[in-house]
């Protein structure tokens, strides 16, 4: 018994020491920042992005139309830097099916990934469609419906996606697309829209993926992929060569409540602590990486080599609590915008200091 107590004490002390080494980041949430018109509503907020003028773009599973199961659910809205509503972009667009992510490139073009339509769409700053990638299933085709998840997976097809998730750019204007829930790969497209290559396949080895869910590129052109189902972030060069992986192992209160559902008990997979749902890299010159998990519902600040610099947040429904952060916009190290699926909102967070 004495030996067992000693072991428990050492384990508790070790966890406490690890917690002490990961600072808590003090922060506040700006109350009611985004101001919707009286007749407009968010659904599940899948994506959020910010342009050079600090306008905020929200990709929401709102404006749902159709049957209860399989309804089209995607709406892209723009807000000013002051949070006031400006416009809807792409009203009733052919690609709208099931919103997944929105990003703004260095030229202030607005890009979206629609998981349901299997498409990535580029809008110019004026809100007109400039380029489309992938192709939606035809409504007239026999058997049109939700995609199957065969095991083993069907071979990926160049230029086509299966439940695409996100996109990011390097300094040369190449686009990297995470694809996605079924194909489990990364696609590379040049600035003219030409398909260059892809890499990856289902699995848990380096260069393999289990739901590449979010993607970012640093100033050196390294590609960071949130390999959510494998509870890791994989880092590649621009040609898809594996460089390293990052795992987030920050102790947490075992009594933490999940945002929804039963408390996870697995150490890997989508709901595991530290599994990256969303990643974002700040602008230079001193870039940092932010990542979020669904349980225990935290945001992690990391150096680009994977050191955890701080942590904040928890699951819940109040301000400063989170319900499945699905995308993060990080225009600076101290200003974050987080899109929440379960709470149907965007929170603007101001990070104040490390404690």
mmCIF file of C-alpha atoms in Angstrom:
data_model
loop_
_atom_site.group_PDB
_atom_site.id
_atom_site.type_symbol
_atom_site.label_atom_id
_atom_site.label_comp_id
_atom_site.label_asym_id
_atom_site.label_seq_id
_atom_site.Cartn_x
_atom_site.Cartn_y
_atom_site.Cartn_z
ATOM 1 C CA UNK A 1 0.000 0.000 0.000
ATOM 2 C CA UNK A 2 2.837 2.369 0.891
ATOM 3 C CA UNK A 3 4.512 1.581 -2.442
ATOM 4 C CA UNK A 4 1.257 2.254 -4.320
ATOM 5 C CA UNK A 5 0.806 5.604 -2.566
ATOM 6 C CA UNK A 6 4.382 6.523 -3.447
ATOM 7 C CA UNK A 7 3.747 5.736 -7.114
ATOM 8 C CA UNK A 8 0.516 7.772 -7.096
ATOM 9 C CA UNK A 9 2.356 10.672 -5.454
ATOM 10 C CA UNK A 10 5.090 10.559 -8.090
ATOM 11 C CA UNK A 11 2.533 10.456 -10.909
ATOM 12 C CA UNK A 12 0.575 13.353 -9.406
ATOM 13 C CA UNK A 13 3.751 15.331 -8.849
ATOM 14 C CA UNK A 14 4.850 14.653 -12.427
ATOM 15 C CA UNK A 15 1.510 15.853 -13.834
ATOM 16 C CA UNK A 16 1.613 18.913 -11.612
ATOM 17 C CA UNK A 17 5.117 19.703 -12.796
ATOM 18 C CA UNK A 18 4.050 19.343 -16.427
ATOM 19 C CA UNK A 19 1.083 21.657 -15.828
ATOM 20 C CA UNK A 20 3.406 24.176 -14.214
ATOM 21 C CA UNK A 21 5.565 24.136 -17.325
ATOM 22 C CA UNK A 22 2.624 25.052 -19.598
ATOM 23 C CA UNK A 23 1.497 28.597 -18.780
ATOM 24 C CA UNK A 24 -2.163 29.533 -18.692
ATOM 25 C CA UNK A 25 -2.885 32.378 -21.105
ATOM 26 C CA UNK A 26 -5.156 35.101 -19.740
ATOM 27 C CA UNK A 27 -7.712 36.260 -22.297
ATOM 28 C CA UNK A 28 -11.074 37.897 -22.779
ATOM 29 C CA UNK A 29 -13.895 37.440 -25.240
ATOM 30 C CA UNK A 30 -15.438 40.490 -26.905
ATOM 31 C CA UNK A 31 -19.144 40.269 -26.107
ATOM 32 C CA UNK A 32 -21.545 40.281 -29.098
ATOM 33 C CA UNK A 33 -18.818 41.340 -31.504
ATOM 34 C CA UNK A 34 -20.546 40.285 -34.738
ATOM 35 C CA UNK A 35 -23.870 42.033 -35.345
ATOM 36 C CA UNK A 36 -26.317 40.129 -37.521
ATOM 37 C CA UNK A 37 -29.351 41.793 -39.107
ATOM 38 C CA UNK A 38 -32.673 40.932 -37.394
ATOM 39 C CA UNK A 39 -33.701 38.381 -40.051
ATOM 40 C CA UNK A 40 -30.360 36.561 -40.414
ATOM 41 C CA UNK A 41 -28.988 33.745 -38.269
ATOM 42 C CA UNK A 42 -25.907 31.594 -37.962
ATOM 43 C CA UNK A 43 -26.170 27.833 -38.004
ATOM 44 C CA UNK A 44 -23.181 25.766 -37.005
ATOM 45 C CA UNK A 45 -20.243 28.085 -37.663
ATOM 46 C CA UNK A 46 -17.733 25.981 -39.545
ATOM 47 C CA UNK A 47 -15.307 28.674 -40.672
ATOM 48 C CA UNK A 48 -13.957 32.140 -39.920
ATOM 49 C CA UNK A 49 -11.311 34.236 -41.669
ATOM 50 C CA UNK A 50 -9.991 37.811 -41.557
ATOM 51 C CA UNK A 51 -8.667 39.912 -44.457
ATOM 52 C CA UNK A 52 -6.085 42.728 -44.557
ATOM 53 C CA UNK A 53 -8.732 45.307 -43.578
ATOM 54 C CA UNK A 54 -9.769 43.185 -40.574
ATOM 55 C CA UNK A 55 -13.085 42.306 -42.212
ATOM 56 C CA UNK A 56 -14.400 39.026 -40.824
ATOM 57 C CA UNK A 57 -15.776 36.278 -43.078
ATOM 58 C CA UNK A 58 -18.020 33.639 -41.542
ATOM 59 C CA UNK A 59 -18.883 30.359 -43.278
ATOM 60 C CA UNK A 60 -21.927 29.004 -41.502
ATOM 61 C CA UNK A 61 -24.190 26.010 -41.875
ATOM 62 C CA UNK A 62 -27.067 28.435 -41.942
ATOM 63 C CA UNK A 63 -29.764 29.158 -44.524
ATOM 64 C CA UNK A 64 -30.437 25.422 -44.650
ATOM 65 C CA UNK A 65 -32.810 24.283 -47.399
ATOM 66 C CA UNK A 66 -34.144 20.890 -48.393
ATOM 67 C CA UNK A 67 -34.959 17.701 -46.574
ATOM 68 C CA UNK A 68 -34.242 17.282 -42.870
ATOM 69 C CA UNK A 69 -31.498 14.807 -43.742
ATOM 70 C CA UNK A 70 -29.080 15.974 -46.403
ATOM 71 C CA UNK A 71 -30.252 19.577 -46.542
ATOM 72 C CA UNK A 72 -27.958 22.111 -48.181
ATOM 73 C CA UNK A 73 -26.380 24.116 -45.375
ATOM 74 C CA UNK A 74 -23.834 26.780 -46.308
ATOM 75 C CA UNK A 75 -23.820 30.576 -46.185
ATOM 76 C CA UNK A 76 -20.889 33.001 -46.482
ATOM 77 C CA UNK A 77 -21.227 36.337 -44.648
ATOM 78 C CA UNK A 78 -18.904 39.352 -44.388
ATOM 79 C CA UNK A 79 -18.612 41.747 -41.427
ATOM 80 C CA UNK A 80 -16.603 44.923 -40.996
ATOM 81 C CA UNK A 81 -13.739 45.407 -38.569
ATOM 82 C CA UNK A 82 -16.294 46.857 -36.165
ATOM 83 C CA UNK A 83 -18.421 43.710 -36.390
ATOM 84 C CA UNK A 84 -21.217 45.281 -38.440
ATOM 85 C CA UNK A 85 -22.780 43.139 -41.149
ATOM 86 C CA UNK A 86 -21.730 44.085 -44.688
ATOM 87 C CA UNK A 87 -23.056 41.476 -47.121
ATOM 88 C CA UNK A 88 -23.717 37.890 -48.050
ATOM 89 C CA UNK A 89 -21.352 36.468 -50.668
ATOM 90 C CA UNK A 90 -22.501 33.831 -53.158
ATOM 91 C CA UNK A 91 -26.180 33.758 -52.279
ATOM 92 C CA UNK A 92 -27.600 30.404 -53.490
ATOM 93 C CA UNK A 93 -24.253 29.493 -55.076
ATOM 94 C CA UNK A 94 -24.256 26.191 -56.971
ATOM 95 C CA UNK A 95 -21.414 24.872 -54.789
ATOM 96 C CA UNK A 96 -23.185 25.437 -51.487
ATOM 97 C CA UNK A 97 -23.946 22.166 -49.769
ATOM 98 C CA UNK A 98 -22.214 21.735 -46.383
ATOM 99 C CA UNK A 99 -19.877 24.468 -45.128
ATOM 100 C CA UNK A 100 -16.456 23.437 -43.863
ATOM 101 C CA UNK A 101 -13.864 26.253 -43.941
ATOM 102 C CA UNK A 102 -13.116 29.756 -45.241
ATOM 103 C CA UNK A 103 -9.713 31.391 -45.724
ATOM 104 C CA UNK A 104 -8.437 34.684 -47.155
ATOM 105 C CA UNK A 105 -5.255 34.565 -49.255
ATOM 106 C CA UNK A 106 -2.522 37.259 -49.325
ATOM 107 C CA UNK A 107 -4.360 39.032 -52.168
ATOM 108 C CA UNK A 108 -7.585 39.270 -50.111
ATOM 109 C CA UNK A 109 -9.308 36.662 -52.262
ATOM 110 C CA UNK A 110 -11.822 34.622 -50.278
ATOM 111 C CA UNK A 111 -11.667 30.832 -50.522
ATOM 112 C CA UNK A 112 -14.100 28.255 -49.188
ATOM 113 C CA UNK A 113 -14.062 24.479 -48.879
ATOM 114 C CA UNK A 114 -17.505 22.875 -49.096
ATOM 115 C CA UNK A 115 -17.379 19.352 -47.727
ATOM 116 C CA UNK A 116 -20.765 18.369 -49.156
ATOM 117 C CA UNK A 117 -20.151 19.604 -52.705
ATOM 118 C CA UNK A 118 -16.544 18.289 -52.809
ATOM 119 C CA UNK A 119 -15.510 21.728 -54.065
ATOM 120 C CA UNK A 120 -13.119 24.571 -53.303
ATOM 121 C CA UNK A 121 -14.224 27.983 -54.593
ATOM 122 C CA UNK A 122 -12.134 31.140 -54.906
ATOM 123 C CA UNK A 123 -13.916 34.515 -54.808
ATOM 124 C CA UNK A 124 -12.162 37.761 -55.707
ATOM 125 C CA UNK A 125 -12.319 40.606 -53.146
ATOM 126 C CA UNK A 126 -15.474 41.898 -54.846
ATOM 127 C CA UNK A 127 -17.207 38.595 -54.121
ATOM 128 C CA UNK A 128 -17.315 37.185 -57.661
ATOM 129 C CA UNK A 129 -16.317 33.600 -58.383
ATOM 130 C CA UNK A 130 -12.765 33.601 -59.768
ATOM 131 C CA UNK A 131 -11.870 29.892 -59.781
ATOM 132 C CA UNK A 132 -13.432 26.545 -58.867
ATOM 133 C CA UNK A 133 -11.763 23.240 -57.984
ATOM 134 C CA UNK A 134 -13.363 19.823 -57.889
ATOM 135 C CA UNK A 135 -16.874 19.031 -59.107
ATOM 136 C CA UNK A 136 -20.201 18.587 -57.403
ATOM 137 C CA UNK A 137 -22.228 15.441 -58.077
ATOM 138 C CA UNK A 138 -24.905 15.999 -60.683
ATOM 139 C CA UNK A 139 -28.438 16.106 -59.302
ATOM 140 C CA UNK A 140 -29.630 14.070 -62.322
ATOM 141 C CA UNK A 141 -27.178 11.209 -61.779
ATOM 142 C CA UNK A 142 -28.502 7.881 -60.604
ATOM 143 C CA UNK A 143 -27.297 7.163 -57.080
ATOM 144 C CA UNK A 144 -26.381 10.760 -56.254
ATOM 145 C CA UNK A 145 -26.115 11.031 -52.487
ATOM 146 C CA UNK A 146 -23.703 10.996 -49.563
ATOM 147 C CA UNK A 147 -20.356 9.412 -50.398
ATOM 148 C CA UNK A 148 -19.511 5.961 -49.080
ATOM 149 C CA UNK A 149 -16.430 5.256 -46.976
ATOM 150 C CA UNK A 150 -15.155 1.969 -48.432
ATOM 151 C CA UNK A 151 -12.269 0.102 -46.789
ATOM 152 C CA UNK A 152 -9.845 0.068 -48.431
ATOM 153 C CA UNK A 153 -10.498 3.530 -49.822
ATOM 154 C CA UNK A 154 -11.028 4.004 -53.547
ATOM 155 C CA UNK A 155 -8.045 5.512 -55.417
ATOM 156 C CA UNK A 156 -7.988 9.313 -55.372
ATOM 157 C CA UNK A 157 -8.552 11.121 -58.672
ATOM 158 C CA UNK A 158 -6.519 14.151 -59.741
ATOM 159 C CA UNK A 159 -8.581 17.325 -59.631
ATOM 160 C CA UNK A 160 -11.398 15.731 -57.637
ATOM 161 C CA UNK A 161 -12.066 15.726 -53.897
ATOM 162 C CA UNK A 162 -13.916 13.514 -51.456
ATOM 163 C CA UNK A 163 -15.160 15.558 -48.503
ATOM 164 C CA UNK A 164 -12.569 18.323 -48.811
ATOM 165 C CA UNK A 165 -11.729 20.272 -45.656
ATOM 166 C CA UNK A 166 -9.369 23.293 -45.964
ATOM 167 C CA UNK A 167 -6.750 25.238 -47.964
ATOM 168 C CA UNK A 168 -3.607 27.373 -47.449
ATOM 169 C CA UNK A 169 -0.946 29.113 -49.604
ATOM 170 C CA UNK A 170 2.799 29.457 -49.855
ATOM 171 C CA UNK A 171 4.783 32.522 -50.911
ATOM 172 C CA UNK A 172 4.766 31.443 -54.570
ATOM 173 C CA UNK A 173 0.975 31.395 -54.682
ATOM 174 C CA UNK A 174 0.582 27.609 -54.650
ATOM 175 C CA UNK A 175 -2.547 26.356 -52.913
ATOM 176 C CA UNK A 176 -2.451 23.332 -50.598
ATOM 177 C CA UNK A 177 -5.791 21.601 -50.063
ATOM 178 C CA UNK A 178 -6.530 19.055 -47.332
ATOM 179 C CA UNK A 179 -8.708 16.320 -48.804
ATOM 180 C CA UNK A 180 -10.225 15.176 -46.440
ATOM 181 C CA UNK A 181 -12.559 12.737 -44.710
ATOM 182 C CA UNK A 182 -12.278 10.066 -47.405
ATOM 183 C CA UNK A 183 -9.240 10.674 -49.654
ATOM 184 C CA UNK A 184 -6.842 11.377 -46.756
ATOM 185 C CA UNK A 185 -4.316 13.393 -48.748
ATOM 186 C CA UNK A 186 -2.978 16.869 -49.517
ATOM 187 C CA UNK A 187 -3.345 18.350 -53.009
ATOM 188 C CA UNK A 188 -1.108 21.067 -54.475
ATOM 189 C CA UNK A 189 -2.385 23.503 -57.121
ATOM 190 C CA UNK A 190 -0.337 26.322 -58.690
ATOM 191 C CA UNK A 191 -1.430 29.982 -58.861
ATOM 192 C CA UNK A 192 -2.894 29.488 -62.344
ATOM 193 C CA UNK A 193 -5.120 26.736 -60.992
ATOM 194 C CA UNK A 194 -3.174 23.834 -62.499
ATOM 195 C CA UNK A 195 -3.133 20.591 -60.530
ATOM 196 C CA UNK A 196 0.506 19.944 -59.556
ATOM 197 C CA UNK A 197 0.466 16.850 -57.366
ATOM 198 C CA UNK A 198 -0.935 15.212 -54.262
ATOM 199 C CA UNK A 199 0.479 13.125 -51.452
ATOM 200 C CA UNK A 200 -0.853 10.949 -48.677
ATOM 201 C CA UNK A 201 -3.166 7.999 -48.119
ATOM 202 C CA UNK A 202 -5.154 6.517 -45.217
ATOM 203 C CA UNK A 203 -3.021 5.279 -42.325
ATOM 204 C CA UNK A 204 -1.061 6.316 -39.263
ATOM 205 C CA UNK A 205 2.513 6.306 -40.567
ATOM 206 C CA UNK A 206 4.460 9.449 -41.554
ATOM 207 C CA UNK A 207 2.825 10.903 -44.657
ATOM 208 C CA UNK A 208 -0.412 9.012 -44.054
ATOM 209 C CA UNK A 209 -3.573 10.599 -42.676
ATOM 210 C CA UNK A 210 -6.732 9.915 -40.722
ATOM 211 C CA UNK A 211 -8.899 12.942 -41.583
ATOM 212 C CA UNK A 212 -6.580 15.791 -42.574
ATOM 213 C CA UNK A 213 -8.929 18.435 -41.185
ATOM 214 C CA UNK A 214 -7.077 21.766 -41.288
ATOM 215 C CA UNK A 215 -3.968 23.072 -43.044
ATOM 216 C CA UNK A 216 -1.527 25.998 -42.746
ATOM 217 C CA UNK A 217 1.762 27.124 -44.331
ATOM 218 C CA UNK A 218 4.546 29.037 -42.594
ATOM 219 C CA UNK A 219 6.791 31.762 -44.033
ATOM 220 C CA UNK A 220 9.411 29.153 -44.975
ATOM 221 C CA UNK A 221 6.912 27.251 -47.108
ATOM 222 C CA UNK A 222 6.491 24.334 -44.722
ATOM 223 C CA UNK A 223 3.044 22.748 -44.811
ATOM 224 C CA UNK A 224 1.324 21.891 -41.511
ATOM 225 C CA UNK A 225 -1.535 19.389 -41.637
ATOM 226 C CA UNK A 226 -3.906 18.791 -38.733
ATOM 227 C CA UNK A 227 -4.086 14.995 -38.895
ATOM 228 C CA UNK A 228 -7.027 14.945 -36.524
ATOM 229 C CA UNK A 229 -7.805 11.245 -36.349
ATOM 230 C CA UNK A 230 -4.162 10.460 -35.606
ATOM 231 C CA UNK A 231 -3.966 13.185 -32.925
ATOM 232 C CA UNK A 232 -0.995 14.926 -34.482
ATOM 233 C CA UNK A 233 0.134 17.754 -36.745
ATOM 234 C CA UNK A 234 2.353 16.609 -39.585
ATOM 235 C CA UNK A 235 4.854 18.989 -41.203
ATOM 236 C CA UNK A 236 6.025 18.673 -44.819
ATOM 237 C CA UNK A 237 8.082 20.613 -47.317
ATOM 238 C CA UNK A 238 6.423 22.075 -50.430
ATOM 239 C CA UNK A 239 6.893 18.792 -52.317
ATOM 240 C CA UNK A 240 5.231 16.667 -49.678
ATOM 241 C CA UNK A 241 8.374 15.296 -48.043
ATOM 242 C CA UNK A 242 7.771 14.532 -44.373
ATOM 243 C CA UNK A 243 9.767 16.710 -41.967
ATOM 244 C CA UNK A 244 8.362 15.986 -38.505
ATOM 245 C CA UNK A 245 5.209 15.571 -36.474
ATOM 246 C CA UNK A 246 3.891 17.527 -33.513
ATOM 247 C CA UNK A 247 1.771 16.017 -30.755
ATOM 248 C CA UNK A 248 0.133 18.044 -28.006
ATOM 249 C CA UNK A 249 0.355 16.375 -24.609
ATOM 250 C CA UNK A 250 -0.780 18.870 -22.004
ATOM 251 C CA UNK A 251 -2.270 17.437 -18.791
ATOM 252 C CA UNK A 252 -5.880 18.353 -18.093
ATOM 253 C CA UNK A 253 -8.448 17.984 -15.335
ATOM 254 C CA UNK A 254 -9.899 14.460 -15.700
ATOM 255 C CA UNK A 255 -13.213 15.878 -14.452
ATOM 256 C CA UNK A 256 -13.437 18.222 -17.449
ATOM 257 C CA UNK A 257 -16.839 18.073 -19.093
ATOM 258 C CA UNK A 258 -17.180 17.435 -22.820
ATOM 259 C CA UNK A 259 -19.058 20.006 -24.858
ATOM 260 C CA UNK A 260 -21.531 17.301 -25.874
ATOM 261 C CA UNK A 261 -21.832 13.550 -25.560
ATOM 262 C CA UNK A 262 -20.108 11.106 -23.249
ATOM 263 C CA UNK A 263 -16.669 11.819 -21.883
ATOM 264 C CA UNK A 264 -14.035 10.502 -24.303
ATOM 265 C CA UNK A 265 -11.982 7.610 -23.016
ATOM 266 C CA UNK A 266 -9.651 7.044 -25.955
ATOM 267 C CA UNK A 267 -6.090 8.280 -26.233
ATOM 268 C CA UNK A 268 -6.237 8.752 -29.990
ATOM 269 C CA UNK A 269 -8.868 9.768 -32.513
ATOM 270 C CA UNK A 270 -11.025 12.819 -33.118
ATOM 271 C CA UNK A 271 -12.157 13.377 -29.530
ATOM 272 C CA UNK A 272 -8.836 12.679 -27.834
ATOM 273 C CA UNK A 273 -7.238 15.519 -25.843
ATOM 274 C CA UNK A 274 -4.849 17.423 -28.077
ATOM 275 C CA UNK A 275 -6.318 16.110 -31.351
ATOM 276 C CA UNK A 276 -6.067 19.108 -33.712
ATOM 277 C CA UNK A 277 -9.414 20.205 -35.121
ATOM 278 C CA UNK A 278 -8.181 23.606 -36.314
ATOM 279 C CA UNK A 279 -4.727 25.092 -36.800
ATOM 280 C CA UNK A 280 -3.610 28.630 -37.662
ATOM 281 C CA UNK A 281 -0.188 30.252 -38.092
ATOM 282 C CA UNK A 282 0.201 33.962 -37.369
ATOM 283 C CA UNK A 283 1.809 36.385 -39.844
ATOM 284 C CA UNK A 284 5.567 37.023 -39.504
ATOM 285 C CA UNK A 285 8.149 37.826 -38.578
ATOM 286 C CA UNK A 286 7.841 35.801 -35.344
ATOM 287 C CA UNK A 287 5.280 33.197 -36.242
ATOM 288 C CA UNK A 288 3.449 30.973 -33.777
ATOM 289 C CA UNK A 289 0.970 28.161 -34.260
ATOM 290 C CA UNK A 290 -2.462 27.863 -32.637
ATOM 291 C CA UNK A 291 -4.372 24.586 -32.422
ATOM 292 C CA UNK A 292 -7.697 23.585 -30.848
ATOM 293 C CA UNK A 293 -9.213 20.322 -29.639
ATOM 294 C CA UNK A 294 -12.816 19.264 -28.974
ATOM 295 C CA UNK A 295 -12.076 17.786 -25.547
ATOM 296 C CA UNK A 296 -11.288 19.237 -23.092
ATOM 297 C CA UNK A 297 -12.046 22.158 -25.415
ATOM 298 C CA UNK A 298 -8.806 24.135 -25.287
ATOM 299 C CA UNK A 299 -6.667 26.303 -27.545
ATOM 300 C CA UNK A 300 -2.920 25.711 -27.546
ATOM 301 C CA UNK A 301 -0.228 28.200 -28.520
ATOM 302 C CA UNK A 302 2.905 26.554 -29.918
ATOM 303 C CA UNK A 303 6.210 27.468 -31.442
ATOM 304 C CA UNK A 304 6.633 26.209 -34.996
ATOM 305 C CA UNK A 305 8.885 23.404 -33.746
ATOM 306 C CA UNK A 306 6.044 22.130 -31.561
ATOM 307 C CA UNK A 307 6.784 23.463 -28.093
ATOM 308 C CA UNK A 308 3.577 24.329 -26.229
ATOM 309 C CA UNK A 309 3.924 27.957 -25.103
ATOM 310 C CA UNK A 310 0.556 28.310 -23.407
ATOM 311 C CA UNK A 311 -2.996 27.035 -23.160
ATOM 312 C CA UNK A 312 -6.425 28.580 -22.670
ATOM 313 C CA UNK A 313 -10.101 27.722 -22.506
ATOM 314 C CA UNK A 314 -12.465 24.874 -21.725
ATOM 315 C CA UNK A 315 -15.675 23.362 -23.056
ATOM 316 C CA UNK A 316 -18.950 25.149 -22.356
ATOM 317 C CA UNK A 317 -21.542 27.578 -23.630
ATOM 318 C CA UNK A 318 -20.546 30.836 -21.956
ATOM 319 C CA UNK A 319 -18.133 33.447 -23.271
ATOM 320 C CA UNK A 320 -14.528 32.199 -22.998
ATOM 321 C CA UNK A 321 -15.818 28.629 -23.241
ATOM 322 C CA UNK A 322 -15.932 26.647 -26.449
ATOM 323 C CA UNK A 323 -18.156 24.149 -28.235
ATOM 324 C CA UNK A 324 -16.052 22.374 -30.845
ATOM 325 C CA UNK A 325 -13.804 25.031 -32.373
ATOM 326 C CA UNK A 326 -13.827 24.170 -36.074
ATOM 327 C CA UNK A 327 -11.618 26.958 -37.443
ATOM 328 C CA UNK A 328 -9.289 29.636 -36.048
ATOM 329 C CA UNK A 329 -8.262 32.934 -37.646
ATOM 330 C CA UNK A 330 -5.143 34.446 -36.095
ATOM 331 C CA UNK A 331 -4.315 37.868 -37.599
ATOM 332 C CA UNK A 332 -1.891 38.431 -34.718
ATOM 333 C CA UNK A 333 -0.417 36.584 -31.770
ATOM 334 C CA UNK A 334 -2.819 38.347 -29.398
ATOM 335 C CA UNK A 335 -6.039 38.355 -31.447
ATOM 336 C CA UNK A 336 -7.963 35.218 -32.382
ATOM 337 C CA UNK A 337 -11.327 34.535 -33.981
ATOM 338 C CA UNK A 338 -12.799 31.089 -33.313
ATOM 339 C CA UNK A 339 -15.682 29.420 -35.149
ATOM 340 C CA UNK A 340 -17.771 27.092 -33.000
ATOM 341 C CA UNK A 341 -20.016 24.346 -34.323
ATOM 342 C CA UNK A 342 -22.027 23.608 -31.205
ATOM 343 C CA UNK A 343 -22.541 27.178 -30.002
ATOM 344 C CA UNK A 344 -23.405 28.622 -33.439
ATOM 345 C CA UNK A 345 -21.109 31.619 -33.032
ATOM 346 C CA UNK A 346 -17.770 33.314 -33.578
ATOM 347 C CA UNK A 347 -15.836 34.591 -30.580
ATOM 348 C CA UNK A 348 -13.227 37.300 -30.858
ATOM 349 C CA UNK A 349 -10.542 36.609 -28.262
ATOM 350 C CA UNK A 350 -7.948 39.050 -26.952
ATOM 351 C CA UNK A 351 -4.974 37.268 -25.417
ATOM 352 C CA UNK A 352 -3.554 39.428 -22.674
ATOM 353 C CA UNK A 353 -0.603 37.783 -21.013
ATOM 354 C CA UNK A 354 0.975 34.509 -19.978
ATOM 355 C CA UNK A 355 0.573 33.649 -16.323
#
